[in-house]
Amino acid sequence: MSSEKEIAIRIGIRIKELRMRANLSQIELAFRCNFEPSNLNRIEAGRTYPTIKTLCKIANGLDVPFYKLTDGIS
């Protein structure tokens, strides 16, 4: 079983991968999500534990289903 920190890091990595596939900068995705870019940076780096609400905003900003952010992460 993974620790909360490991899960946060894996989710951050997944968000970054999806963002890069969508050819978006952190600033562009942060704008789409109505976040400060520094907040998105912390999420991608795994330095914070995003809420379900935050993850939903990111999924919407990336135009992907929610499960894409967490699929295979445990």
Coordinates of N, CA and C in Angstrom, one line a residue:
M1 N 0.8 -1.2 0.0 CA 0.0 0.0 0.0 C 0.9 1.2 0.0
S2 N 0.5 2.2 -0.8 CA 1.3 3.4 -0.9 C 0.9 4.4 0.1
S3 N 1.9 5.3 0.5 CA 1.7 6.3 1.4 C 0.9 7.5 0.7
E4 N 0.4 8.4 1.5 CA -0.3 9.5 0.9 C 0.7 10.3 0.1
K5 N 1.9 10.5 0.5 CA 2.9 11.2 -0.2 C 3.2 10.6 -1.5
E6 N 3.4 9.3 -1.6 CA 3.6 8.6 -2.8 C 2.5 8.7 -3.8
I7 N 1.2 8.7 -3.3 CA 0.1 8.8 -4.1 C 0.0 10.3 -4.7
A8 N 0.3 11.2 -3.9 CA 0.3 12.6 -4.3 C 1.4 12.8 -5.4
I9 N 2.5 12.2 -5.3 CA 3.6 12.3 -6.3 C 3.1 11.7 -7.6
R10 N 2.5 10.5 -7.5 CA 2.1 9.8 -8.7 C 1.0 10.5 -9.4
I11 N 0.0 11.1 -8.7 CA -1.0 11.9 -9.3 C -0.4 13.1 -10.0
G12 N 0.5 13.8 -9.3 CA 1.2 14.9 -9.9 C 1.9 14.6 -11.2
I13 N 2.6 13.4 -11.2 CA 3.2 13.0 -12.4 C 2.2 12.7 -13.5
R14 N 1.1 12.1 -13.2 CA 0.1 11.8 -14.2 C -0.5 13.1 -14.7
I15 N -0.8 14.1 -13.9 CA -1.3 15.4 -14.3 C -0.3 16.0 -15.3
K16 N 1.0 16.0 -15.0 CA 2.0 16.6 -15.8 C 2.0 15.9 -17.2
E17 N 2.0 14.5 -17.2 CA 2.0 13.8 -18.4 C 0.8 14.2 -19.3
L18 N -0.4 14.2 -18.7 CA -1.6 14.6 -19.4 C -1.6 16.0 -20.0
R19 N -1.0 16.9 -19.2 CA -0.9 18.3 -19.6 C 0.0 18.4 -20.8
M20 N 1.2 17.7 -20.7 CA 2.1 17.7 -21.8 C 1.6 17.1 -23.1
R21 N 0.8 16.0 -22.9 CA 0.2 15.4 -24.1 C -0.8 16.4 -24.7
A22 N -1.5 17.2 -23.9 CA -2.4 18.2 -24.4 C -1.7 19.4 -24.9
N23 N -0.4 19.4 -24.9 CA 0.5 20.6 -25.3 C 0.1 21.9 -24.6
L24 N -0.1 21.8 -23.3 CA -0.4 22.9 -22.5 C 0.7 23.2 -21.5
S25 N 0.9 24.5 -21.3 CA 1.9 24.9 -20.3 C 1.2 24.9 -18.9
Q26 N 2.0 24.9 -17.8 CA 1.3 25.0 -16.5 C 0.5 26.2 -16.4
I27 N 0.9 27.3 -17.0 CA 0.2 28.6 -16.9 C -1.2 28.4 -17.6
E28 N -1.2 27.8 -18.8 CA -2.4 27.6 -19.6 C -3.4 26.7 -18.8
L29 N -2.9 25.6 -18.2 CA -3.8 24.7 -17.5 C -4.3 25.4 -16.2
A30 N -3.4 26.1 -15.5 CA -3.8 26.8 -14.3 C -4.9 27.8 -14.7
F31 N -4.8 28.5 -15.8 CA -5.8 29.5 -16.2 C -7.1 28.8 -16.5
R32 N -7.1 27.6 -17.2 CA -8.3 26.9 -17.4 C -9.0 26.4 -16.1
C33 N -8.2 26.2 -15.1 CA -8.7 25.7 -13.8 C -9.0 26.8 -12.8
N34 N -8.7 28.0 -13.2 CA -8.8 29.2 -12.3 C -8.0 29.0 -11.0
F35 N -6.7 28.5 -11.3 CA -5.8 28.4 -10.2 C -4.6 29.3 -10.4
E36 N -3.9 29.6 -9.4 CA -2.6 30.3 -9.5 C -1.6 29.2 -10.1
P37 N -0.7 29.6 -11.0 CA 0.2 28.7 -11.5 C 1.1 28.0 -10.5
S38 N 1.4 28.7 -9.4 CA 2.2 28.1 -8.3 C 1.4 27.0 -7.7
N39 N 0.1 27.0 -7.6 CA -0.7 25.9 -7.0 C -0.6 24.7 -7.9
L40 N -0.7 24.9 -9.2 CA -0.6 23.7 -10.1 C 0.8 23.2 -10.0
N41 N 1.8 24.0 -9.9 CA 3.2 23.5 -9.8 C 3.4 22.6 -8.6
R42 N 2.8 23.0 -7.4 CA 2.9 22.2 -6.2 C 2.2 20.9 -6.4
I43 N 1.0 20.9 -7.1 CA 0.3 19.7 -7.3 C 1.1 18.7 -8.2
E44 N 1.7 19.2 -9.3 CA 2.5 18.4 -10.2 C 3.7 17.9 -9.5
A45 N 4.3 18.6 -8.6 CA 5.5 18.2 -7.9 C 5.2 17.3 -6.7
G46 N 3.9 17.0 -6.4 CA 3.5 16.2 -5.3 C 3.7 16.8 -3.9
R47 N 3.8 18.1 -3.9 CA 4.1 18.8 -2.6 C 2.8 19.2 -1.9
T48 N 1.6 18.8 -2.4 CA 0.4 19.1 -1.8 C -0.6 17.9 -2.1
Y49 N -1.6 17.8 -1.3 CA -2.6 16.8 -1.4 C -3.9 17.4 -2.0
P50 N -4.1 17.3 -3.3 CA -5.3 18.0 -3.9 C -6.6 17.3 -3.5
T51 N -7.6 18.1 -3.4 CA -8.9 17.6 -3.0 C -9.6 17.0 -4.3
I52 N -10.7 16.3 -4.0 CA -11.5 15.8 -5.2 C -11.9 16.9 -6.0
K53 N -12.4 18.0 -5.4 CA -12.8 19.2 -6.2 C -11.7 19.7 -7.1
T54 N -10.5 19.8 -6.5 CA -9.4 20.3 -7.3 C -9.1 19.4 -8.5
L55 N -9.1 18.1 -8.2 CA -8.8 17.1 -9.2 C -9.9 17.1 -10.3
C56 N -11.1 17.4 -10.0 CA -12.2 17.5 -10.9 C -12.0 18.7 -11.8
K57 N -11.5 19.8 -11.3 CA -11.2 21.0 -12.0 C -10.1 20.8 -13.0
I58 N -9.1 20.0 -12.5 CA -7.9 19.7 -13.4 C -8.4 18.8 -14.6
A59 N -9.2 17.8 -14.2 CA -9.7 16.9 -15.3 C -10.5 17.7 -16.3
N60 N -11.3 18.6 -15.9 CA -12.1 19.4 -16.8 C -11.2 20.3 -17.6
G61 N -10.1 20.9 -17.0 CA -9.2 21.7 -17.7 C -8.4 21.0 -18.7
L62 N -8.1 19.7 -18.5 CA -7.4 18.8 -19.4 C -8.4 18.2 -20.4
D63 N -9.7 18.3 -20.2 CA -10.7 17.7 -21.0 C -10.6 16.2 -21.1
V64 N -10.4 15.6 -19.9 CA -10.3 14.2 -19.8 C -11.2 13.7 -18.7
P65 N -11.7 12.4 -18.7 CA -12.5 11.9 -17.6 C -11.7 11.9 -16.3
F66 N -12.3 12.1 -15.2 CA -11.6 12.1 -13.9 C -10.7 10.9 -13.7
Y67 N -11.2 9.7 -14.0 CA -10.4 8.5 -13.7 C -9.1 8.5 -14.4
K68 N -8.9 9.3 -15.4 CA -7.6 9.3 -16.1 C -6.5 9.9 -15.2
L69 N -6.9 10.7 -14.2 CA -5.9 11.2 -13.2 C -5.4 10.2 -12.2
T70 N -6.3 9.2 -12.0 CA -6.0 8.3 -10.9 C -5.9 6.8 -11.3
D71 N -6.1 6.5 -12.6 CA -6.2 5.2 -13.1 C -4.8 4.5 -12.9
G72 N -4.9 3.4 -12.1 CA -3.7 2.6 -11.9 C -2.8 3.1 -10.7
I73 N -3.3 4.1 -10.0 CA -2.5 4.7 -8.9 C -3.1 4.1 -7.6
S74 N -2.3 3.5 -6.8 CA -2.8 3.0 -5.5 C -1.7 3.0 -4.5

